[in-house]
Amino acid sequence: MPDLLLELFSEEIPARMQARAAEDLRKMVTDRLVDAGLVYEGATAFATPRRLALAVQGIPARQPDLKEEKKGPRVGAPEAAVQGFLKSAGLASIAEATIQRDPKKGEFYVALVEKPGRPAIDVLAEILPVVIRTFPWPKSMRWGERSSRSGALAWVRPLHSILATFGPETETPDIVPFAVDGIAAGNATRGHRFLAPRVIHASHFADYAAKLERAKVVLDPARRREIILTDAKHLAFAQGFELVEDPALLEEVAGLVEWPVVLMGTFDHDFLRLPPEVIRTTIRVNQKCFVVRAQPAPEGTQGSPVSSLSPQGGEEKSGPRGGEGRPALANKFILVANTEAADGGAAIVAGNERVIRARLADAKFFYETDLRHWRDVPLDMRLMKFKDIVFHEKLGTQWERIERIERLAAELAPLLGADAEKARRAARLAKADLLTGMVGEFPELQGLMGKYYARATGEDESVAVACEEHYKPVGPGDRVPGNPVSVAVALADKFDTLVGFWAIDERPTGSKDPYALRRAALGIVRLVLSNEIRLRLKQVVDLAYREIDRHIVGPGEVLSVDDTREDLVGFFADRLVVLLKEQGARHDLVNAALHVGARFIAEGEPIYEQDDLLLIVRRVEALGKFLDTEDGKNLLAGYKRATNIIRIEERRDKTEYTGEPSAELYRQAEEWELARAIDTAAAEASAAVAREDFAAAMSAMAKLRPHVDAFFDKVTVNVDDPPVRANRLKLLNRIRAATGTVADFSRIAG
Amino acid sequence: MAELPPHMRPDRSFQGLILALQRYWADYGCVILQPYDMEVGAGTFHPATTLRALGPHAWNAAYVQPSRRPKDGRYGENPNRLQHYYQFQVILKPSPPELQDLYLNSLAAIGIDKAFHDLRFVEDDWESPTLGAWGLGWECWCDGMEVSQFTYFQQVAGFECAPVSGELTYGLERLACYLQGVDSIMDLNFNGRAGNQKVMYRDVFLQAEQEYSRHNFEFADTDMLFEQFRMAEAACRKYLDAGWDTEHAHHLMALPAYDQCIKASHIFNLLDARGVISVTERQSYILRVRDLARACGEAWLKTAGGGTH
């Protein structure tokens, strides 16, 4: 069976888009083939900087013939309907249709439409232009003279040629006859831009790949990666080094070359005095080169890295950052060129060395200037500059913000077991590196440079570490710090941000969250839970609000402290629900725990009573365990039954059965017993909740269960005696009220 | 290149590099313009690019543009960073199909032999928030060094480019350092001469770098600059309003209005360098300049140059 070979040859495709584009091309073409009844045997797609290529094997030469019965209007239908049917079925007159009967529809016309299968190449000539026209590039562009016409082709970069051949392996394939925006498909392509720029004619995939290889193009990105990685490792090893592997960089670099040539360069040894992260960032971000380190010492002789702080905090040991405990970086780098130079790469290496030298000199200049500045100028003097930098036009200057964070961190510190003075110092210092040259150049080094500079100027280690860690956790996968000083500053920073933007009514809406407030709130939730911190969110919000209140400047809406607090707690609740759900907790249980004591204002907006994240989580856990027991399940069933009855009766009677039931109206022993049991259980549960023993609170509730069951067994609620009936409904309502101290059972599914 | 006298060779002379590029693009058919006589942050701000990129008329031009980036000043102490430097700017509208080859040939014309060097097109989507402009293209790398930017303009001043222009921007100092094999811009041979006839880049610009760095970071009068920003913004609006004919079909003062937009942009850069504009305020200033640029673009499209007759 015939194969398809397709190549779209363009100007340089961004590296980060290539893998996805190859996959999209494969899927788009093969999906359409299958839709057209052309089931293929296999398909593989490739990408290089200048081409997307697709090979589809084993496509039938023709579509299968299709026979289809097409139902038409009933006999005697209006003429317009009949004409429409003839047109759609391709019949010349109604005489060509047959008539069928149906018990419901009566007599109606049926056309037998025979659709002979078309040659696959014709189908391809229709499919391929559509794929090209609708290709989902993340960003595409117009170019050249045609760009002013409407309907001009958009592609990731200018598309130069299309190669599309179709035919069985044993024969010279045909060119798929189509054109897109003036580019006609053919069987020509080009080799490497510099090493083999001439036109190549290709027939089948094997021929194509082989000719490309001869023309210095490695088509398969996986092979390019492999070549780069192997050559880089060998090159490093041969010189006594070890490659610092970097899969993301490897992927990118493989997308920048068609013919990878790995070379090694050197930089001045003196630069190694820079922090390894700085060297690596400089070389990686700007130059897309790899760094290398000394080969690790033989097994057993290497001292194990010791973290200087608590287990959660302190230095990360992982990652090829050349951090503590790993062999230091060497003054070498590995570059991947896209050409075989006439001088064996000497000029290329020299050029790259020159650029890296300049980049590292820049970094060194920043580093030394920054350090000198930190040593020579007292912190408070340095921070003066923040007085001129507005954090947000309504929320005062950076200086004011730092002062707020400082006070808040100091107030939070005792709750976290942190030294208040250290927290205060760390908060004061935490943003100072934003004023440094290094962070100005590499914003991604913010925090990290603060740590280095703080250490170098003799700050306490926990203070230095907090400079880096107070930004954390940045994303959902980021590490949560455990160093109490870091946690204090991290919380203070995030609370200040959230409360500030809430107060000036800049809350996130829909997909818009320009100040990353969702991330800040989720960060707080994770900090609190992972460090098992007891914190009343409302109190902290009030504290932060008090701080920020004096810095808010008009004009515009300002939310009151009450509105800010309640709304923000709701926002935290949403984040908590999402987080716990991701961790596998039951959504309904989280809500049941969260809503204990909640009040409702208009449109079902809850005002939460629960604002201690850790307690909410413990409650969810206890609730989950309880509901796994028979007692729990039955109590829930009893609860549901009671509330259903009340709801129905309340709706019917248009009243609420809330007040206390009256003992004089009890007629049966089960009523007395249930009432007594509720009193006992409620009292026990409240006491248990008060001492935060949720398991005990659940056990207290479990004791209700036989009484609820007995009540439903023996007592009829809807009796003819209206006062007795009302009293029974009130009694049932007491179940709801009593369970409410433990969880909002109405939110539990099942 | 071989027939050039030594002092004109791009690998020996900074001005020789400029002349070689001018010659190459003049041979291609470009109009060789002189720099715009205002302070701009990049060659793109020149009306020969910003405004000419809009509208249907073909336009091929090349020019050197002194570019001011107040924030990049380093008192002349940093080998690679200046607050004033030169860009060589080429704009070809519509973008010709062989633009990449034209560009690579221009590198050959200044002595970069592809047999020895690693030339690469690395993704770099260009966006100028202040100009409301964006395009797709690359940084062009020679042995790991970015020597040019290559952009297909898609939108300028908020308007679709129809047709699309191709823009090439060569960072002249960096390119010259590479060609001359020196590590510091100040060490560039400016006039290509030797001995006591030799004029270095430092002889021409070191004092200016020192003085302007002082000015940009320490002394530029911020009260005055804030006021000047407001004045330029108001003037731009005023000229734009005054330039429309009664039917709003033709505009008669797009260019003078655009000058005020350029001015506002440069003043903003100075304020930014003085560090008196916060991250959040920054955005609002950028938007204010962009609004001006957009209005100027709209006006330009209603002039003869913009295709309205």
PDB file of N, CA, C and O in Angstrom, chain B residues 22-68:
ATOM      1  N   GLN B  22      25.885  50.217   4.852  1.00  0.00           N
ATOM      2  CA  GLN B  22      25.146  51.180   4.015  1.00  0.00           C
ATOM      3  C   GLN B  22      25.299  50.833   2.543  1.00  0.00           C
ATOM      4  O   GLN B  22      24.357  50.867   1.771  1.00  0.00           O
ATOM      5  N   ARG B  23      26.498  50.512   2.182  1.00  0.00           N
ATOM      6  CA  ARG B  23      26.780  50.200   0.786  1.00  0.00           C
ATOM      7  C   ARG B  23      26.002  48.951   0.353  1.00  0.00           C
ATOM      8  O   ARG B  23      25.397  48.927  -0.707  1.00  0.00           O
ATOM      9  N   TYR B  24      26.038  47.937   1.210  1.00  0.00           N
ATOM     10  CA  TYR B  24      25.344  46.690   0.865  1.00  0.00           C
ATOM     11  C   TYR B  24      23.858  46.955   0.642  1.00  0.00           C
ATOM     12  O   TYR B  24      23.275  46.518  -0.347  1.00  0.00           O
ATOM     13  N   TRP B  25      23.240  47.690   1.562  1.00  0.00           N
ATOM     14  CA  TRP B  25      21.790  47.886   1.458  1.00  0.00           C
ATOM     15  C   TRP B  25      21.442  48.921   0.397  1.00  0.00           C
ATOM     16  O   TRP B  25      20.359  48.864  -0.188  1.00  0.00           O
ATOM     17  N   ALA B  26      22.384  49.845   0.138  1.00  0.00           N
ATOM     18  CA  ALA B  26      22.160  50.771  -0.976  1.00  0.00           C
ATOM     19  C   ALA B  26      22.161  49.996  -2.289  1.00  0.00           C
ATOM     20  O   ALA B  26      21.324  50.219  -3.167  1.00  0.00           O
ATOM     21  N   ASP B  27      23.073  49.040  -2.389  1.00  0.00           N
ATOM     22  CA  ASP B  27      23.135  48.199  -3.593  1.00  0.00           C
ATOM     23  C   ASP B  27      21.849  47.405  -3.769  1.00  0.00           C
ATOM     24  O   ASP B  27      21.425  47.127  -4.879  1.00  0.00           O
ATOM     25  N   TYR B  28      21.264  47.047  -2.676  1.00  0.00           N
ATOM     26  CA  TYR B  28      20.009  46.299  -2.786  1.00  0.00           C
ATOM     27  C   TYR B  28      18.882  47.200  -3.273  1.00  0.00           C
ATOM     28  O   TYR B  28      17.885  46.735  -3.823  1.00  0.00           O
ATOM     29  N   GLY B  29      19.000  48.498  -3.047  1.00  0.00           N
ATOM     30  CA  GLY B  29      17.960  49.416  -3.504  1.00  0.00           C
ATOM     31  C   GLY B  29      17.304  50.200  -2.380  1.00  0.00           C
ATOM     32  O   GLY B  29      16.270  50.841  -2.591  1.00  0.00           O
ATOM     33  N   CYS B  30      17.895  50.132  -1.202  1.00  0.00           N
ATOM     34  CA  CYS B  30      17.302  50.881  -0.083  1.00  0.00           C
ATOM     35  C   CYS B  30      17.589  52.373  -0.205  1.00  0.00           C
ATOM     36  O   CYS B  30      18.620  52.784  -0.720  1.00  0.00           O
ATOM     37  N   VAL B  31      16.675  53.150   0.318  1.00  0.00           N
ATOM     38  CA  VAL B  31      16.946  54.559   0.570  1.00  0.00           C
ATOM     39  C   VAL B  31      17.861  54.594   1.791  1.00  0.00           C
ATOM     40  O   VAL B  31      17.541  53.997   2.812  1.00  0.00           O
ATOM     41  N   ILE B  32      19.013  55.275   1.675  1.00  0.00           N
ATOM     42  CA  ILE B  32      19.890  55.379   2.845  1.00  0.00           C
ATOM     43  C   ILE B  32      19.582  56.708   3.529  1.00  0.00           C
ATOM     44  O   ILE B  32      19.853  57.786   3.001  1.00  0.00           O
ATOM     45  N   LEU B  33      18.936  56.581   4.678  1.00  0.00           N
ATOM     46  CA  LEU B  33      18.543  57.778   5.422  1.00  0.00           C
ATOM     47  C   LEU B  33      19.607  58.118   6.447  1.00  0.00           C
ATOM     48  O   LEU B  33      20.477  57.308   6.759  1.00  0.00           O
ATOM     49  N   GLN B  34      19.490  59.300   7.000  1.00  0.00           N
ATOM     50  CA  GLN B  34      20.343  59.694   8.118  1.00  0.00           C
ATOM     51  C   GLN B  34      19.542  59.507   9.414  1.00  0.00           C
ATOM     52  O   GLN B  34      18.327  59.369   9.385  1.00  0.00           O
ATOM     53  N   PRO B  35      20.232  59.525  10.548  1.00  0.00           N
ATOM     54  CA  PRO B  35      19.522  59.295  11.819  1.00  0.00           C
ATOM     55  C   PRO B  35      18.417  60.304  12.039  1.00  0.00           C
ATOM     56  O   PRO B  35      18.501  61.443  11.579  1.00  0.00           O
ATOM     57  N   TYR B  36      17.393  59.885  12.763  1.00  0.00           N
ATOM     58  CA  TYR B  36      16.349  60.835  13.127  1.00  0.00           C
ATOM     59  C   TYR B  36      16.909  61.783  14.163  1.00  0.00           C
ATOM     60  O   TYR B  36      17.669  61.369  15.045  1.00  0.00           O
ATOM     61  N   ASP B  37      16.507  63.045  14.078  1.00  0.00           N
ATOM     62  CA  ASP B  37      17.146  64.052  14.925  1.00  0.00           C
ATOM     63  C   ASP B  37      16.444  64.205  16.272  1.00  0.00           C
ATOM     64  O   ASP B  37      16.207  65.295  16.748  1.00  0.00           O
ATOM     65  N   MET B  38      16.085  63.097  16.875  1.00  0.00           N
ATOM     66  CA  MET B  38      15.501  63.154  18.205  1.00  0.00           C
ATOM     67  C   MET B  38      16.026  61.989  19.027  1.00  0.00           C
ATOM     68  O   MET B  38      16.537  61.028  18.487  1.00  0.00           O
ATOM     69  N   GLU B  39      15.867  62.116  20.347  1.00  0.00           N
ATOM     70  CA  GLU B  39      16.321  61.036  21.212  1.00  0.00           C
ATOM     71  C   GLU B  39      15.329  59.888  21.141  1.00  0.00           C
ATOM     72  O   GLU B  39      14.134  60.085  21.399  1.00  0.00           O
ATOM     73  N   VAL B  40      15.814  58.724  20.768  1.00  0.00           N
ATOM     74  CA  VAL B  40      14.943  57.547  20.704  1.00  0.00           C
ATOM     75  C   VAL B  40      15.641  56.361  21.374  1.00  0.00           C
ATOM     76  O   VAL B  40      16.867  56.345  21.496  1.00  0.00           O
ATOM     77  N   GLY B  41      14.847  55.395  21.787  1.00  0.00           N
ATOM     78  CA  GLY B  41      15.395  54.225  22.469  1.00  0.00           C
ATOM     79  C   GLY B  41      15.855  53.148  21.501  1.00  0.00           C
ATOM     80  O   GLY B  41      16.576  52.237  21.873  1.00  0.00           O
ATOM     81  N   ALA B  42      15.428  53.236  20.241  1.00  0.00           N
ATOM     82  CA  ALA B  42      15.785  52.214  19.264  1.00  0.00           C
ATOM     83  C   ALA B  42      15.466  52.732  17.870  1.00  0.00           C
ATOM     84  O   ALA B  42      14.636  53.642  17.705  1.00  0.00           O
ATOM     85  N   GLY B  43      16.132  52.131  16.891  1.00  0.00           N
ATOM     86  CA  GLY B  43      15.917  52.540  15.514  1.00  0.00           C
ATOM     87  C   GLY B  43      14.477  52.401  15.055  1.00  0.00           C
ATOM     88  O   GLY B  43      14.034  53.090  14.135  1.00  0.00           O
ATOM     89  N   THR B  44      13.747  51.525  15.696  1.00  0.00           N
ATOM     90  CA  THR B  44      12.349  51.310  15.331  1.00  0.00           C
ATOM     91  C   THR B  44      11.507  52.575  15.486  1.00  0.00           C
ATOM     92  O   THR B  44      10.528  52.760  14.783  1.00  0.00           O
ATOM     93  N   PHE B  45      11.916  53.443  16.452  1.00  0.00           N
ATOM     94  CA  PHE B  45      11.112  54.644  16.697  1.00  0.00           C
ATOM     95  C   PHE B  45      11.173  55.653  15.553  1.00  0.00           C
ATOM     96  O   PHE B  45      10.315  56.513  15.431  1.00  0.00           O
ATOM     97  N   HIS B  46      12.240  55.579  14.775  1.00  0.00           N
ATOM     98  CA  HIS B  46      12.371  56.468  13.612  1.00  0.00           C
ATOM     99  C   HIS B  46      11.072  56.388  12.809  1.00  0.00           C
ATOM    100  O   HIS B  46      10.593  55.286  12.522  1.00  0.00           O
ATOM    101  N   PRO B  47      10.507  57.547  12.428  1.00  0.00           N
ATOM    102  CA  PRO B  47       9.252  57.468  11.655  1.00  0.00           C
ATOM    103  C   PRO B  47       9.414  56.663  10.371  1.00  0.00           C
ATOM    104  O   PRO B  47       8.434  56.105   9.862  1.00  0.00           O
ATOM    105  N   ALA B  48      10.654  56.570   9.882  1.00  0.00           N
ATOM    106  CA  ALA B  48      10.891  55.780   8.660  1.00  0.00           C
ATOM    107  C   ALA B  48      10.593  54.305   8.899  1.00  0.00           C
ATOM    108  O   ALA B  48      10.413  53.544   7.947  1.00  0.00           O
ATOM    109  N   THR B  49      10.556  53.882  10.150  1.00  0.00           N
ATOM    110  CA  THR B  49      10.133  52.511  10.434  1.00  0.00           C
ATOM    111  C   THR B  49       8.725  52.496  11.002  1.00  0.00           C
ATOM    112  O   THR B  49       7.814  51.914  10.419  1.00  0.00           O
ATOM    113  N   THR B  50       8.532  53.162  12.129  1.00  0.00           N
ATOM    114  CA  THR B  50       7.245  53.063  12.817  1.00  0.00           C
ATOM    115  C   THR B  50       6.096  53.441  11.878  1.00  0.00           C
ATOM    116  O   THR B  50       5.132  52.687  11.741  1.00  0.00           O
ATOM    117  N   LEU B  51       6.192  54.622  11.282  1.00  0.00           N
ATOM    118  CA  LEU B  51       5.052  55.080  10.492  1.00  0.00           C
ATOM    119  C   LEU B  51       5.038  54.444   9.112  1.00  0.00           C
ATOM    120  O   LEU B  51       3.993  54.024   8.622  1.00  0.00           O
ATOM    121  N   ARG B  52       6.223  54.320   8.514  1.00  0.00           N
ATOM    122  CA  ARG B  52       6.262  53.749   7.163  1.00  0.00           C
ATOM    123  C   ARG B  52       5.860  52.280   7.131  1.00  0.00           C
ATOM    124  O   ARG B  52       5.543  51.742   6.074  1.00  0.00           O
ATOM    125  N   ALA B  53       5.938  51.643   8.271  1.00  0.00           N
ATOM    126  CA  ALA B  53       5.505  50.235   8.306  1.00  0.00           C
ATOM    127  C   ALA B  53       3.997  50.120   8.158  1.00  0.00           C
ATOM    128  O   ALA B  53       3.465  49.047   7.903  1.00  0.00           O
ATOM    129  N   LEU B  54       3.315  51.243   8.334  1.00  0.00           N
ATOM    130  CA  LEU B  54       1.854  51.231   8.206  1.00  0.00           C
ATOM    131  C   LEU B  54       1.452  51.712   6.819  1.00  0.00           C
ATOM    132  O   LEU B  54       2.086  52.590   6.254  1.00  0.00           O
ATOM    133  N   GLY B  55       0.395  51.148   6.310  1.00  0.00           N
ATOM    134  CA  GLY B  55      -0.100  51.543   4.994  1.00  0.00           C
ATOM    135  C   GLY B  55       0.432  50.641   3.898  1.00  0.00           C
ATOM    136  O   GLY B  55       1.312  49.811   4.138  1.00  0.00           O
ATOM    137  N   PRO B  56      -0.092  50.817   2.694  1.00  0.00           N
ATOM    138  CA  PRO B  56       0.158  49.847   1.620  1.00  0.00           C
ATOM    139  C   PRO B  56       1.443  50.079   0.814  1.00  0.00           C
ATOM    140  O   PRO B  56       1.858  49.196   0.071  1.00  0.00           O
ATOM    141  N   HIS B  57       2.076  51.261   0.931  1.00  0.00           N
ATOM    142  CA  HIS B  57       3.167  51.561   0.003  1.00  0.00           C
ATOM    143  C   HIS B  57       4.436  50.772   0.280  1.00  0.00           C
ATOM    144  O   HIS B  57       4.825  50.602   1.425  1.00  0.00           O
ATOM    145  N   ALA B  58       5.066  50.365  -0.808  1.00  0.00           N
ATOM    146  CA  ALA B  58       6.362  49.693  -0.672  1.00  0.00           C
ATOM    147  C   ALA B  58       7.372  50.688  -0.134  1.00  0.00           C
ATOM    148  O   ALA B  58       7.277  51.900  -0.389  1.00  0.00           O
ATOM    149  N   TRP B  59       8.357  50.191   0.613  1.00  0.00           N
ATOM    150  CA  TRP B  59       9.318  51.097   1.266  1.00  0.00           C
ATOM    151  C   TRP B  59      10.537  50.291   1.683  1.00  0.00           C
ATOM    152  O   TRP B  59      10.415  49.327   2.432  1.00  0.00           O
ATOM    153  N   ASN B  60      11.679  50.679   1.133  1.00  0.00           N
ATOM    154  CA  ASN B  60      12.916  50.013   1.534  1.00  0.00           C
ATOM    155  C   ASN B  60      13.901  51.071   1.997  1.00  0.00           C
ATOM    156  O   ASN B  60      14.252  51.960   1.223  1.00  0.00           O
ATOM    157  N   ALA B  61      14.316  50.988   3.240  1.00  0.00           N
ATOM    158  CA  ALA B  61      15.201  52.022   3.767  1.00  0.00           C
ATOM    159  C   ALA B  61      16.200  51.417   4.731  1.00  0.00           C
ATOM    160  O   ALA B  61      15.954  50.358   5.315  1.00  0.00           O
ATOM    161  N   ALA B  62      17.329  52.094   4.870  1.00  0.00           N
ATOM    162  CA  ALA B  62      18.336  51.686   5.846  1.00  0.00           C
ATOM    163  C   ALA B  62      18.965  52.930   6.425  1.00  0.00           C
ATOM    164  O   ALA B  62      19.100  53.942   5.736  1.00  0.00           O
ATOM    165  N   TYR B  63      19.302  52.875   7.689  1.00  0.00           N
ATOM    166  CA  TYR B  63      19.901  54.047   8.331  1.00  0.00           C
ATOM    167  C   TYR B  63      20.540  53.652   9.652  1.00  0.00           C
ATOM    168  O   TYR B  63      20.205  52.622  10.224  1.00  0.00           O
ATOM    169  N   VAL B  64      21.456  54.486  10.098  1.00  0.00           N
ATOM    170  CA  VAL B  64      22.020  54.336  11.444  1.00  0.00           C
ATOM    171  C   VAL B  64      21.144  55.152  12.378  1.00  0.00           C
ATOM    172  O   VAL B  64      20.723  56.245  12.025  1.00  0.00           O
ATOM    173  N   GLN B  65      20.837  54.605  13.547  1.00  0.00           N
ATOM    174  CA  GLN B  65      20.104  55.403  14.512  1.00  0.00           C
ATOM    175  C   GLN B  65      20.798  55.370  15.863  1.00  0.00           C
ATOM    176  O   GLN B  65      20.912  54.308  16.470  1.00  0.00           O
ATOM    177  N   PRO B  66      21.287  56.531  16.336  1.00  0.00           N
ATOM    178  CA  PRO B  66      21.789  56.571  17.708  1.00  0.00           C
ATOM    179  C   PRO B  66      20.642  56.234  18.650  1.00  0.00           C
ATOM    180  O   PRO B  66      19.539  56.757  18.475  1.00  0.00           O
ATOM    181  N   SER B  67      20.883  55.352  19.594  1.00  0.00           N
ATOM    182  CA  SER B  67      19.802  54.909  20.465  1.00  0.00           C
ATOM    183  C   SER B  67      20.181  55.200  21.899  1.00  0.00           C
ATOM    184  O   SER B  67      21.296  54.929  22.323  1.00  0.00           O
ATOM    185  N   ARG B  68      19.228  55.734  22.617  1.00  0.00           N
ATOM    186  CA  ARG B  68      19.501  56.099  24.015  1.00  0.00           C
ATOM    187  C   ARG B  68      18.724  55.188  24.937  1.00  0.00           C
ATOM    188  O   ARG B  68      17.502  55.101  24.851  1.00  0.00           O
TER     189      ARG B  68
END
